[in-house]
GROMACS .gro file of C-alpha atoms in nm:
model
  453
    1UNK     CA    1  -2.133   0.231   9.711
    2UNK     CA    2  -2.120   0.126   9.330
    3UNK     CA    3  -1.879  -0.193   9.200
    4UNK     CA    4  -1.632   0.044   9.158
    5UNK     CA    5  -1.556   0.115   9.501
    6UNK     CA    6  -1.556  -0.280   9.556
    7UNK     CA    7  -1.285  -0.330   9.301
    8UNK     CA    8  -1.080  -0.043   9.460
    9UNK     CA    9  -1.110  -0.099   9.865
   10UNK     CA   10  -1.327  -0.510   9.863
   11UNK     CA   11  -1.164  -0.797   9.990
   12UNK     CA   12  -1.150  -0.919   9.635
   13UNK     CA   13  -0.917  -0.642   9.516
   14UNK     CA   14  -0.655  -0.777   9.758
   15UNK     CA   15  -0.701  -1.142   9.703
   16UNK     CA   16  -0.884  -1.396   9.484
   17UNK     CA   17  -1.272  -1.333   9.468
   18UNK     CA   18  -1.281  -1.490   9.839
   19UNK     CA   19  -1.055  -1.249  10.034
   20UNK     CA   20  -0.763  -1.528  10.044
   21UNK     CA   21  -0.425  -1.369  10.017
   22UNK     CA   22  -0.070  -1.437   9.888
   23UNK     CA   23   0.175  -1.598  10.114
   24UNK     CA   24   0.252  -1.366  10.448
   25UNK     CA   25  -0.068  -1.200  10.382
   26UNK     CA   26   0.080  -1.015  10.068
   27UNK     CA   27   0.019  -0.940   9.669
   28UNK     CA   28  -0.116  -1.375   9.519
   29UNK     CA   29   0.212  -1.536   9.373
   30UNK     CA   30   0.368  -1.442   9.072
   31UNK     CA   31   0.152  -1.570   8.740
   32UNK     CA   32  -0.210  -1.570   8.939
   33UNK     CA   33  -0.441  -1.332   8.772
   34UNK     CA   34  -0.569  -1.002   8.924
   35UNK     CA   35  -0.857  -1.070   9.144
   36UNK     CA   36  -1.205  -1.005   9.044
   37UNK     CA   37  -1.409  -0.758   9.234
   38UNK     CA   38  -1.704  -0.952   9.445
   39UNK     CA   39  -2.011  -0.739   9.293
   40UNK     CA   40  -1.902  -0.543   8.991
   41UNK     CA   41  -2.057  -0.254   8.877
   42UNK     CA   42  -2.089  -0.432   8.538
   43UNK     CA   43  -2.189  -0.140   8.284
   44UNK     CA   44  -1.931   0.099   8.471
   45UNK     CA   45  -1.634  -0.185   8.382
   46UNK     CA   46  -1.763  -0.204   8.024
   47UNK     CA   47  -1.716   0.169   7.993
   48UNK     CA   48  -1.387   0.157   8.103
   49UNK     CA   49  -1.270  -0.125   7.962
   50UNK     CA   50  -1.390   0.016   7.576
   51UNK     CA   51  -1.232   0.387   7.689
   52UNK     CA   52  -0.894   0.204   7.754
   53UNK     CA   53  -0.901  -0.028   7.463
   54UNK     CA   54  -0.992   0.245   7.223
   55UNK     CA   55  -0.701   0.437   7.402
   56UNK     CA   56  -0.469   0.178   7.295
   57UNK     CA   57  -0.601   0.122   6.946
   58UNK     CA   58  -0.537   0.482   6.884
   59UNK     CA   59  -0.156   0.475   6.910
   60UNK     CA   60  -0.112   0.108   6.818
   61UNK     CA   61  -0.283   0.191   6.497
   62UNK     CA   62  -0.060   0.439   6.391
   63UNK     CA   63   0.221   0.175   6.456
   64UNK     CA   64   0.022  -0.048   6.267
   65UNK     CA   65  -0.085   0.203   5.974
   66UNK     CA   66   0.323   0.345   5.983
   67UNK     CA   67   0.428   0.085   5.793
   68UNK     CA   68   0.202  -0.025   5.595
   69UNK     CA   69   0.280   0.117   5.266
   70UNK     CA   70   0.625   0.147   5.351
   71UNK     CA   71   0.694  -0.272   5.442
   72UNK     CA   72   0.636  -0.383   5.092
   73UNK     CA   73   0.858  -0.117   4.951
   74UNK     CA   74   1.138  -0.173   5.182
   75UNK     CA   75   1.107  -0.589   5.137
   76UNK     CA   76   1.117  -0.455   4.767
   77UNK     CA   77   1.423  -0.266   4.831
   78UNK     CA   78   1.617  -0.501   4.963
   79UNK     CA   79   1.524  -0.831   4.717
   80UNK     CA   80   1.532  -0.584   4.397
   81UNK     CA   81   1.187  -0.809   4.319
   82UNK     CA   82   0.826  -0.637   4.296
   83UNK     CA   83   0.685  -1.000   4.367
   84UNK     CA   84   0.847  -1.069   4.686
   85UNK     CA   85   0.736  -0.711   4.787
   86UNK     CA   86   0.425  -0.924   4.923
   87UNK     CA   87   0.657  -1.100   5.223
   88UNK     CA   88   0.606  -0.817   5.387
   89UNK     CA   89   0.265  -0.826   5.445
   90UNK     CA   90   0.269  -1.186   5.440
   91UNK     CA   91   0.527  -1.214   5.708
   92UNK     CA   92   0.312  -1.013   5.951
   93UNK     CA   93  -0.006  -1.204   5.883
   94UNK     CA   94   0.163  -1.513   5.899
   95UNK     CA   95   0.320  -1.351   6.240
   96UNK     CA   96   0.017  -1.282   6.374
   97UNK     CA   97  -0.117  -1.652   6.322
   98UNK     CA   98   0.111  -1.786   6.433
   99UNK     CA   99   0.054  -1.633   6.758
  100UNK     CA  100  -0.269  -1.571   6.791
  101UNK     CA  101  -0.371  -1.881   6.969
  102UNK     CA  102  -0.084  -1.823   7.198
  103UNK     CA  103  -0.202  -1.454   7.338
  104UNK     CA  104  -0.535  -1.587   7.327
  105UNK     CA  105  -0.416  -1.847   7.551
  106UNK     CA  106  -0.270  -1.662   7.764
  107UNK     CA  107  -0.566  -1.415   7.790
  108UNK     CA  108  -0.764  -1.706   7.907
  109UNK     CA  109  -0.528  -1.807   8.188
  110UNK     CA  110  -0.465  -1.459   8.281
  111UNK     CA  111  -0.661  -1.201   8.118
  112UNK     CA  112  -0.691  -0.965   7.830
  113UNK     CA  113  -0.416  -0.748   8.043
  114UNK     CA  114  -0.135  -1.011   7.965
  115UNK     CA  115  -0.281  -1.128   7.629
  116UNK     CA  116  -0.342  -0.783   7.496
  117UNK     CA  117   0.046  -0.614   7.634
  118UNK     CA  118   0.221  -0.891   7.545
  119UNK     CA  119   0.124  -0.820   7.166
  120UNK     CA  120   0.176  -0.509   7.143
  121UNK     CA  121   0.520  -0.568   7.357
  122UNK     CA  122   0.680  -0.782   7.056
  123UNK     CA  123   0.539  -0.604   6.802
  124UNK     CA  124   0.806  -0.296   6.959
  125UNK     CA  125   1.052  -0.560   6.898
  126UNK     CA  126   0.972  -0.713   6.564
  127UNK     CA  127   1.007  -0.268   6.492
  128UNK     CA  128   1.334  -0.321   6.593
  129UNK     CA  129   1.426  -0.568   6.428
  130UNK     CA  130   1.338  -0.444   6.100
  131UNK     CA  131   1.557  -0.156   6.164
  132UNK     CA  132   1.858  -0.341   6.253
  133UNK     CA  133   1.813  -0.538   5.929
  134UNK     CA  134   1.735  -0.206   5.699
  135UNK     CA  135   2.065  -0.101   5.846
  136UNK     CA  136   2.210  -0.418   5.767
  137UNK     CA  137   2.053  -0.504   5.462
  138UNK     CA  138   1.992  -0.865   5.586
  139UNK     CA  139   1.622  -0.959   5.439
  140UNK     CA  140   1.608  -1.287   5.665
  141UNK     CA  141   1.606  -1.049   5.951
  142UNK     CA  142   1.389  -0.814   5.824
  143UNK     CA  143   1.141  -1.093   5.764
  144UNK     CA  144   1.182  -1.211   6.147
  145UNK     CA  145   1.071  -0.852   6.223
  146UNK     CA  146   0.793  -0.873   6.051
  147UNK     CA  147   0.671  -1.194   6.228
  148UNK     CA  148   0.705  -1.028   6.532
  149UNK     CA  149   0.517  -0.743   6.426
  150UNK     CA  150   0.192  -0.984   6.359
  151UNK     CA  151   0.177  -1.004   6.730
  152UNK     CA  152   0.083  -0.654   6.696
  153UNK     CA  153  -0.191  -0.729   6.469
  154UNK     CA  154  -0.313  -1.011   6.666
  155UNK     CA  155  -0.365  -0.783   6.982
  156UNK     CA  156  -0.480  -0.515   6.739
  157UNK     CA  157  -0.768  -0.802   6.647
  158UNK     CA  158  -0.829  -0.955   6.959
  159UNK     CA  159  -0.873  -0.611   7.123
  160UNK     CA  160  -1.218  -0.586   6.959
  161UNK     CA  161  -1.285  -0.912   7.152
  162UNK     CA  162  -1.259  -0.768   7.437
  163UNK     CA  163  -1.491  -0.525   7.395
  164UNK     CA  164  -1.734  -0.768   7.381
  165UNK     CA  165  -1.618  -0.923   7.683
  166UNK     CA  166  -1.896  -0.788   7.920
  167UNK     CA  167  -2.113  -0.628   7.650
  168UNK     CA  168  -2.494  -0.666   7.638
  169UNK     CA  169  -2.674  -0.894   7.402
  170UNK     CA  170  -2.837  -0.586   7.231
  171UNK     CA  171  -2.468  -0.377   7.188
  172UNK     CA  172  -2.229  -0.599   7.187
  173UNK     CA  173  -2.161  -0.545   6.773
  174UNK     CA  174  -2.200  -0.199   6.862
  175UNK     CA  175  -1.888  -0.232   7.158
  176UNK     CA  176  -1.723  -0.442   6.900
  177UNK     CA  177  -1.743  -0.157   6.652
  178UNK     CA  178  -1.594   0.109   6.865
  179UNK     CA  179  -1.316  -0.056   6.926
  180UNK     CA  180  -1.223  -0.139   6.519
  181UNK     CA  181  -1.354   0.231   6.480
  182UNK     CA  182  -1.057   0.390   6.737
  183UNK     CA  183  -0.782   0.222   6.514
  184UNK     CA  184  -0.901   0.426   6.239
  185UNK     CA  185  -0.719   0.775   6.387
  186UNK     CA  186  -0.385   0.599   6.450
  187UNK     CA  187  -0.397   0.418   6.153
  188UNK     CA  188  -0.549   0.658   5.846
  189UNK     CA  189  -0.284   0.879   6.030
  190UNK     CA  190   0.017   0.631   6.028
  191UNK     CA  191   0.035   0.583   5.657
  192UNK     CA  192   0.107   0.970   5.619
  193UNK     CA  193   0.451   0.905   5.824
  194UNK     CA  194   0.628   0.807   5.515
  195UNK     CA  195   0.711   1.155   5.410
  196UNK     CA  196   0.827   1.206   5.769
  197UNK     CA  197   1.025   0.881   5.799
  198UNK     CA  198   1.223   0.999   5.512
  199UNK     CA  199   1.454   1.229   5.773
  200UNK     CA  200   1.404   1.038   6.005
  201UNK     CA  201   1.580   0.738   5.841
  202UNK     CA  202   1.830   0.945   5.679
  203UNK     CA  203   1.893   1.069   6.043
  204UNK     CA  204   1.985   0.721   6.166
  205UNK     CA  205   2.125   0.603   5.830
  206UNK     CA  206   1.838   0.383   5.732
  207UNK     CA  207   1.706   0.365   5.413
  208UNK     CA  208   1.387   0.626   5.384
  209UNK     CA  209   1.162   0.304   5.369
  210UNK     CA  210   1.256   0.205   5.685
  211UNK     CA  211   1.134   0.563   5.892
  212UNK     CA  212   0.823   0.481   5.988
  213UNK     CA  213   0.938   0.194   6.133
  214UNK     CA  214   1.064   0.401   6.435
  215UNK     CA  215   0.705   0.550   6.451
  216UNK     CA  216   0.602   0.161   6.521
  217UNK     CA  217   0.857   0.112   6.816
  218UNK     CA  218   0.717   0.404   7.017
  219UNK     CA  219   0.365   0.358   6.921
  220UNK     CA  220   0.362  -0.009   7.003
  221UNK     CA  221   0.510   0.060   7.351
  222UNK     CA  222   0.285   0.313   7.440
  223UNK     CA  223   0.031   0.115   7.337
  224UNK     CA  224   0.151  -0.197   7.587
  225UNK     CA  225   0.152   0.099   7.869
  226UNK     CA  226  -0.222   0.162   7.829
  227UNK     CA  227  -0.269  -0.161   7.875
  228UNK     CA  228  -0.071  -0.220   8.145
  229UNK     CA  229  -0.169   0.022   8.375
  230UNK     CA  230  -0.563   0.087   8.272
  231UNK     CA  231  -0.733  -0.200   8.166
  232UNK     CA  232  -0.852  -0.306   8.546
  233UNK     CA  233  -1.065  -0.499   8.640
  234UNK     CA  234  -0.952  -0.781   8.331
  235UNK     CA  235  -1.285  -0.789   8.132
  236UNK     CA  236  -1.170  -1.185   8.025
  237UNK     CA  237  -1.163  -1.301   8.392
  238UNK     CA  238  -1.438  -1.086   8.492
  239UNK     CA  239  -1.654  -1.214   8.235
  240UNK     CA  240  -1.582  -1.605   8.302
  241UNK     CA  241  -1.595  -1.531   8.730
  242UNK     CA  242  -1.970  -1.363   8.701
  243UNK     CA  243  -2.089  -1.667   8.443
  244UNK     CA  244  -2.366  -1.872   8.521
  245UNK     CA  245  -2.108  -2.182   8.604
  246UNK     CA  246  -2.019  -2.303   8.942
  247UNK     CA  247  -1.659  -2.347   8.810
  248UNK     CA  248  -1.651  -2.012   8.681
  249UNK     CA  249  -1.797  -1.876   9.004
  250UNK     CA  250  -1.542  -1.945   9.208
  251UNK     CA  251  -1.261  -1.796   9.045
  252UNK     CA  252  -1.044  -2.068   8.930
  253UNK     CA  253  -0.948  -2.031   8.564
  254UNK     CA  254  -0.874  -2.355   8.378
  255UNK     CA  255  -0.503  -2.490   8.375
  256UNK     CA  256  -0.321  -2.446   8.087
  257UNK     CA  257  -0.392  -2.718   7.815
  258UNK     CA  258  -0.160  -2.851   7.529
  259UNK     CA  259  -0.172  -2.630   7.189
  260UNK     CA  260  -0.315  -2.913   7.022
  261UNK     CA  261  -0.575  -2.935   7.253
  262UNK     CA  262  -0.686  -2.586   7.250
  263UNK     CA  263  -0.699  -2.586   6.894
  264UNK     CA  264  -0.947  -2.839   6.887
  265UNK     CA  265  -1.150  -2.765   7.143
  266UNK     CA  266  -1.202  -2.461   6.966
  267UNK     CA  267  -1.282  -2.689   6.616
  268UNK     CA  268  -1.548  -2.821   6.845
  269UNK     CA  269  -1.685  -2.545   6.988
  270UNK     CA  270  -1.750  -2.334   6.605
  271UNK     CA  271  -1.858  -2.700   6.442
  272UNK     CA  272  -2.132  -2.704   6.734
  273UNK     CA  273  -2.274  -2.394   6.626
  274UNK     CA  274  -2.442  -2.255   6.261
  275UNK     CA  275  -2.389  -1.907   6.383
  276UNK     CA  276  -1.998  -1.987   6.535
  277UNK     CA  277  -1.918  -2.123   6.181
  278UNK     CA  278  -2.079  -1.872   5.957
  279UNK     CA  279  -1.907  -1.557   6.174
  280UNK     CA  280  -1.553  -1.774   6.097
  281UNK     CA  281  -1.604  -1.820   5.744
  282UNK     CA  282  -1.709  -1.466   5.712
  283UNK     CA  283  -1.399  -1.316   5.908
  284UNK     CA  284  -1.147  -1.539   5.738
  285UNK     CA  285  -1.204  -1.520   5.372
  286UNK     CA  286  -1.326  -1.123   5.398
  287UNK     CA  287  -0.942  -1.056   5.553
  288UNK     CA  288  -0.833  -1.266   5.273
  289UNK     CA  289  -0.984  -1.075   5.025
  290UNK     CA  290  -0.838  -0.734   5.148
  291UNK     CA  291  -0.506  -0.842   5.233
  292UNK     CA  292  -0.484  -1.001   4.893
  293UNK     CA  293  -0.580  -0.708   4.680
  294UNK     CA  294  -0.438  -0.440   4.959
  295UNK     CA  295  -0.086  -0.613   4.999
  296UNK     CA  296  -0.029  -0.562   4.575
  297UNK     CA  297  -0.152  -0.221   4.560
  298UNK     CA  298   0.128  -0.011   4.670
  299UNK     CA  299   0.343  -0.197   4.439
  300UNK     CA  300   0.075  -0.124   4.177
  301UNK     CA  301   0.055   0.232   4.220
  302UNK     CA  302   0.470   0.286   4.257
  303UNK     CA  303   0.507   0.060   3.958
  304UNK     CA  304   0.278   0.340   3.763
  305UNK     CA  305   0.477   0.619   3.889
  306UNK     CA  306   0.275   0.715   4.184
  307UNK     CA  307   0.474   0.898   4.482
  308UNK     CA  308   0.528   0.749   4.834
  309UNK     CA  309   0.305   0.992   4.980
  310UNK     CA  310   0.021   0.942   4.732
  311UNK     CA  311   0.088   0.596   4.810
  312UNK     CA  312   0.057   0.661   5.175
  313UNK     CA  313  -0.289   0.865   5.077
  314UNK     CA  314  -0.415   0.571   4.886
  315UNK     CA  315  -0.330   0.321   5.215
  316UNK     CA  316  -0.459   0.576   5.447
  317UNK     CA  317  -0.798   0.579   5.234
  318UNK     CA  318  -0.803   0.220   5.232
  319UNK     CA  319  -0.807   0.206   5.642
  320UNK     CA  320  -1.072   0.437   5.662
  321UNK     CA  321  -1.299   0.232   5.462
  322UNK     CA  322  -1.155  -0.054   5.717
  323UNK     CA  323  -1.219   0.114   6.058
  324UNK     CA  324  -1.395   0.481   5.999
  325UNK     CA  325  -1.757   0.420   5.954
  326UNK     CA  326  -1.723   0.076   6.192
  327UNK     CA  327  -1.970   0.229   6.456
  328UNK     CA  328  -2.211   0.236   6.177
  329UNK     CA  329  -2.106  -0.105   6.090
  330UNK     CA  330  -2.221  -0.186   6.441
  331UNK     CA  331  -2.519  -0.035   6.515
  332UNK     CA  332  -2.655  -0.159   6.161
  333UNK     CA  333  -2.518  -0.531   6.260
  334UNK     CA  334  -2.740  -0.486   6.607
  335UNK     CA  335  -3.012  -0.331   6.421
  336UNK     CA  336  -3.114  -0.554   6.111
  337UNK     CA  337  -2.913  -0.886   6.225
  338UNK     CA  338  -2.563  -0.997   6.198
  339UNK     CA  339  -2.604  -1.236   5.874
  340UNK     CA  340  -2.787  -0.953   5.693
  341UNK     CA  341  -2.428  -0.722   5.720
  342UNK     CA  342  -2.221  -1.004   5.607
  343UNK     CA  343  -2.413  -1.039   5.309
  344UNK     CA  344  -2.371  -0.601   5.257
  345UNK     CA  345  -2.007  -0.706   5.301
  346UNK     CA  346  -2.025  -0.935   5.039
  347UNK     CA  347  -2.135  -0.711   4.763
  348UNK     CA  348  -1.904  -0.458   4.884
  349UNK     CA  349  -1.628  -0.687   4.884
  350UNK     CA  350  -1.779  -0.779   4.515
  351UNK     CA  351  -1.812  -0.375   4.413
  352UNK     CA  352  -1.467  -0.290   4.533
  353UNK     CA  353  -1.283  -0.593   4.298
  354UNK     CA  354  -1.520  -0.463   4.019
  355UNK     CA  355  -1.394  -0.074   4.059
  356UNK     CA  356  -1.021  -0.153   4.134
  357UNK     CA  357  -1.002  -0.447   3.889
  358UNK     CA  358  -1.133  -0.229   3.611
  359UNK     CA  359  -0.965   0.095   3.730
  360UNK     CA  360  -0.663   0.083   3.419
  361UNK     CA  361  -0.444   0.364   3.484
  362UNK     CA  362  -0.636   0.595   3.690
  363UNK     CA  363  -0.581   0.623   4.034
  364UNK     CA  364  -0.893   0.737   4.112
  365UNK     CA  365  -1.054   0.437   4.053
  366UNK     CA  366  -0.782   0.251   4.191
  367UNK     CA  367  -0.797   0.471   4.550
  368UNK     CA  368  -1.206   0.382   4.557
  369UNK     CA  369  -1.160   0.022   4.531
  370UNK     CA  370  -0.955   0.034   4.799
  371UNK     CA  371  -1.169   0.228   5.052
  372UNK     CA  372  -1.448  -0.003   4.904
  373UNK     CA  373  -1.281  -0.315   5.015
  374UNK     CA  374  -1.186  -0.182   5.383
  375UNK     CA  375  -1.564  -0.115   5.397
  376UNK     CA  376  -1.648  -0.445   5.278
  377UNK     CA  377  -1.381  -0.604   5.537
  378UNK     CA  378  -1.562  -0.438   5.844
  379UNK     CA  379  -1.921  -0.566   5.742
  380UNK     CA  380  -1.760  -0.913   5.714
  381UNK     CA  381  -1.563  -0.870   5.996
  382UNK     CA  382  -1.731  -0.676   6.260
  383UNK     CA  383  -2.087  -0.865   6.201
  384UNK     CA  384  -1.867  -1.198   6.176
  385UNK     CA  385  -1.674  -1.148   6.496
  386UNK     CA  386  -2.030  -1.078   6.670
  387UNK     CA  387  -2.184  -1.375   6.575
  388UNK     CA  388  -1.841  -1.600   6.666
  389UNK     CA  389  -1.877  -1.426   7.029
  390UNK     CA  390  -2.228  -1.447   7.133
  391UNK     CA  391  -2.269  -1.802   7.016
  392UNK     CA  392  -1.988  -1.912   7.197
  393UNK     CA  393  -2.030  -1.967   7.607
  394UNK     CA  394  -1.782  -1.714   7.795
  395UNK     CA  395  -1.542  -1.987   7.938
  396UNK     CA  396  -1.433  -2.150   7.562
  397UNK     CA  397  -1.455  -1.762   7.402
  398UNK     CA  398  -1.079  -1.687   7.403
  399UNK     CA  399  -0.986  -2.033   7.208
  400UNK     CA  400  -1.239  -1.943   6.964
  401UNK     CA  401  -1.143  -1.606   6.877
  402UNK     CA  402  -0.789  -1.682   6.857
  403UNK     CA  403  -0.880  -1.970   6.658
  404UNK     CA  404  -1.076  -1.764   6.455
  405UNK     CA  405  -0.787  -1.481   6.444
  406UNK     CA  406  -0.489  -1.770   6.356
  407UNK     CA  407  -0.749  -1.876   6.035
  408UNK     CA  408  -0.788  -1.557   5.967
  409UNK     CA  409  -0.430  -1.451   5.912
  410UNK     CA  410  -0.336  -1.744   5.809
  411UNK     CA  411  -0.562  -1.692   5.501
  412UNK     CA  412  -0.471  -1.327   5.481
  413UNK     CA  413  -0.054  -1.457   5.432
  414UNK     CA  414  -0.154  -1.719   5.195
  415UNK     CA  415  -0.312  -1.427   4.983
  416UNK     CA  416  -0.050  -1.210   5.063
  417UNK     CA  417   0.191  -1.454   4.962
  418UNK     CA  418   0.031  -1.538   4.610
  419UNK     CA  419  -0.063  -1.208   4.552
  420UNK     CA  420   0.235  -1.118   4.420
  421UNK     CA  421   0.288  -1.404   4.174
  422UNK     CA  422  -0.083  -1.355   4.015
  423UNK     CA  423  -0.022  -1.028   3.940
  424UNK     CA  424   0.285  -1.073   3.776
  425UNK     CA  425   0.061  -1.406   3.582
  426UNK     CA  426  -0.233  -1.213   3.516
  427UNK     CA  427  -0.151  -0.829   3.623
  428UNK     CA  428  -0.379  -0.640   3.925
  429UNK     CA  429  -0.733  -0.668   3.756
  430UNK     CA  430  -0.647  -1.054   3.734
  431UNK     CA  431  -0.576  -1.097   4.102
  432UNK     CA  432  -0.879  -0.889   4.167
  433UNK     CA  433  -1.123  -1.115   3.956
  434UNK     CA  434  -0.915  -1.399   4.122
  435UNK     CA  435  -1.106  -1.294   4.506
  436UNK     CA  436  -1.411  -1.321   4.384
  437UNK     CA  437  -1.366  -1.657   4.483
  438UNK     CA  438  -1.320  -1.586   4.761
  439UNK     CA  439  -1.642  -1.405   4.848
  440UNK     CA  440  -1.878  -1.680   4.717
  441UNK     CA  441  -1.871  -1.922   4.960
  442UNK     CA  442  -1.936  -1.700   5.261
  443UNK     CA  443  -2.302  -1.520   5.008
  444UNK     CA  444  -2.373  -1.883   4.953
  445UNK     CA  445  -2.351  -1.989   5.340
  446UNK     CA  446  -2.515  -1.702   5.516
  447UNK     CA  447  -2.809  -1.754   5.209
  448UNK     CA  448  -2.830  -2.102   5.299
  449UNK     CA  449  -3.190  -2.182   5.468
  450UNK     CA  450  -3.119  -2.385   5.750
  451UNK     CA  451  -3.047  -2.092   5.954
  452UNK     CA  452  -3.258  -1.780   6.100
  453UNK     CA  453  -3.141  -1.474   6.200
   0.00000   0.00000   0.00000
């Protein structure tokens, strides 16, 4: 019979990858990962695996898309300050570095399962939190939300990861892709709660800002469910049992290292490799770029009369650009070579600054910068993320990513958080010719000769 029956009714299903057993002949102790299936029907698990994690994408996106346009408007609610509107956005990026390394730790001691739910688990908390603080008008809290919330983000990243887990050389961009592409339902849809948040809140006597915010809390559970219960075998552990490595082979994942020490194993790992180091300079700066420009829009718009819901509309746009045409993204990245696409991300990154920086007062333009630069943030990061996976050996790939993910929200609050104060220096088509900046280095690096693709 195929792998699949293995995995079910094998030894290995009801053990470690030798048949051994928990104490009394029962389930392995508490905190030991699921067991690995002897002979896996590879391709069948990959199937799976992308069906569940595109499952999960779908509803964590809308939690994720909910509140997009409606966090900076709350944050500016509550300060009475169109500048610090940007915490918002800044707070979850900053969230989600902060604890990206963490997950991805913990996916690499026991699988994408407890990496993955566990993100998606306190981003249903961080929900809550902002709600208790829109009730109580106490920003501090809402900000502690919002860091919570970037654990959402960083499983909502290192989902596409995972994809890529057990992927072929010749699709893994294209498994990559699919996942990105199945946030783009949840979270083109999510922006469009705002209009009906606004009974929602009023319901619960929140302030209208704050109704999508109970969109997130259900969505981010449900997402933590799929998770929970579907993604079996773990494509992490799977991946590092069936690699060429006797270590690897026989099941044992690595014990649990220092922070410190992950972090720079993971310096050492991308510094070792051309390819490792272009993919993270590509994936850090691009989300830099977007959140930068992205976090200041809404503001923009509002502050020239615009509606919530065409404010909603214009977000909504903006994530399609993002996630949408992604399995393009990846079958173009597979086809004509992963530092070709980050260059096309490059000048789209460089097109979109151009139309929204120039837009003036019509909305239009404004609207098409914005799906430009989602567009221009999945060349850059889905032909990125390949590279940083495939030239990285399966045992070290978790570090890297979440390495990779902590940079690259790390970068995306520091924009975030300066976004604000450049526009009100130099006003929205300044902060836009300010990113351009931004997209030079990575042109200049993936141009650089010493490399072939």
């Amino acid at each position: 019979m195929s792998g699949t029956a293995q995995t079910r009714n094998g030894p290995a299903d009801r053990g470690d990858p030798a048949g051994r057993r928990g104490p009394a002949g029962g389930r392995p102790p508490h905190g030991v990962p699921q067991p690995i299936p002897q002979d896996p029907d590879r391709a069948a698990v990959q199937r799976r695996t992308v069906r569940v994690l595109m499952s999960a994408q779908v509803v964590g996106g809308i939690g994720m898309g909910s509140m997009l346009s409606s966090g900076s408007l709350l944050v500016g609610r509550l300060t009475g300050s169109e500048a610090a509107a940007g915490l918002a956005t800044t707070s979850i990026t900053l969230g989600a570095a902060l604890l990206g390394i963490p997950l991805a730790a913990l996916s690499r001691s026991r699988g994408r399962r407890a990496g993955l739910g566990t993100g998606w688990l306190l981003g249903a908390v961080g929900s809550l939190l902002v709600l208790a603080a829109a009730r109580l008008g106490w920003f501090p809290l809402l900000l502690a939300g919002m860091l919570l919330i970037g654990s959402a983000t960083a499983a909502n990243l290192q989902a596409r990861y995972a994809a890529a887990d057990l992927a072929e050389d010749a699709h893994r961009a294209r498994a990559l892709s699919l996942v990105v592409w199945a946030t783009t339902l949840g979270s083109v849809l999510g922006p469009n709660l705002s209009g009906p948040g606004e009974p929602v809140a009023r319901a619960l006597g929140e302030p209208e800002e704050a109704g999508t915010f109970v969109f997130s809390v259900g969505a981010f559970l449900i997402g933590w469910t799929l998770i929970q219960l579907l993604l079996r075998p773990d494509p992490l552990l799977l991946a590092v049992a069936t690699a060429p490595t006797t270590a690897a082979r026989a099941g044992h994942p690595e014990p649990a290292a220092p922070f410190a020490t992950r972090v720079t194993a993971a310096l050492r790992h991308v510094r070792a490799a051309p390819e490792a180091r272009l993919g993270l300079v590509a994936v850090v700066l691009g989300h830099a770029v977007m959140v930068s420009v992205m976090t200041m829009t809404p503001i923009h718009l509002a502050h020239d009369g615009a509606e919530l819901k065409v404010v909603g509309f214009a977000i909504s746009l903006h994530i399609a650009g993002m996630f949408a045409l992604s399995p393009l993204v990846g079958r173009l990245t597979d086809r004509i070579g992963r530092v070709r696409v980050v260059l096309v991300g490059q000048v789209v990154l460089l097109a979109a600054a151009a139309v929204a920086g120039t837009a003036g007062g019509s909305r239009g333009a404004v609207v098409a910068g914005l799906f430009l630069l989602g567009l221009g943030w999945s060349c850059a990061t889905v032909a990125g993320s390949t590279l940083l996976t495939e030239s990285t050996a399966a045992a070290h790939r978790s570090e890297v990513q979440g390495l990779a993910d902590t940079l690259m929200n790390l970068a995306g609050a520091g924009g975030g958080a300066l976004a604000g104060g450049i526009v009100a220096l130099i006003g929205y088509g300044g902060l836009n010719a300010a990113v351009v900046l931004l997209i030079v280095p990575v042109a200049v690096l993936a141009l650089a000769p010493r490399r072939a693709d």
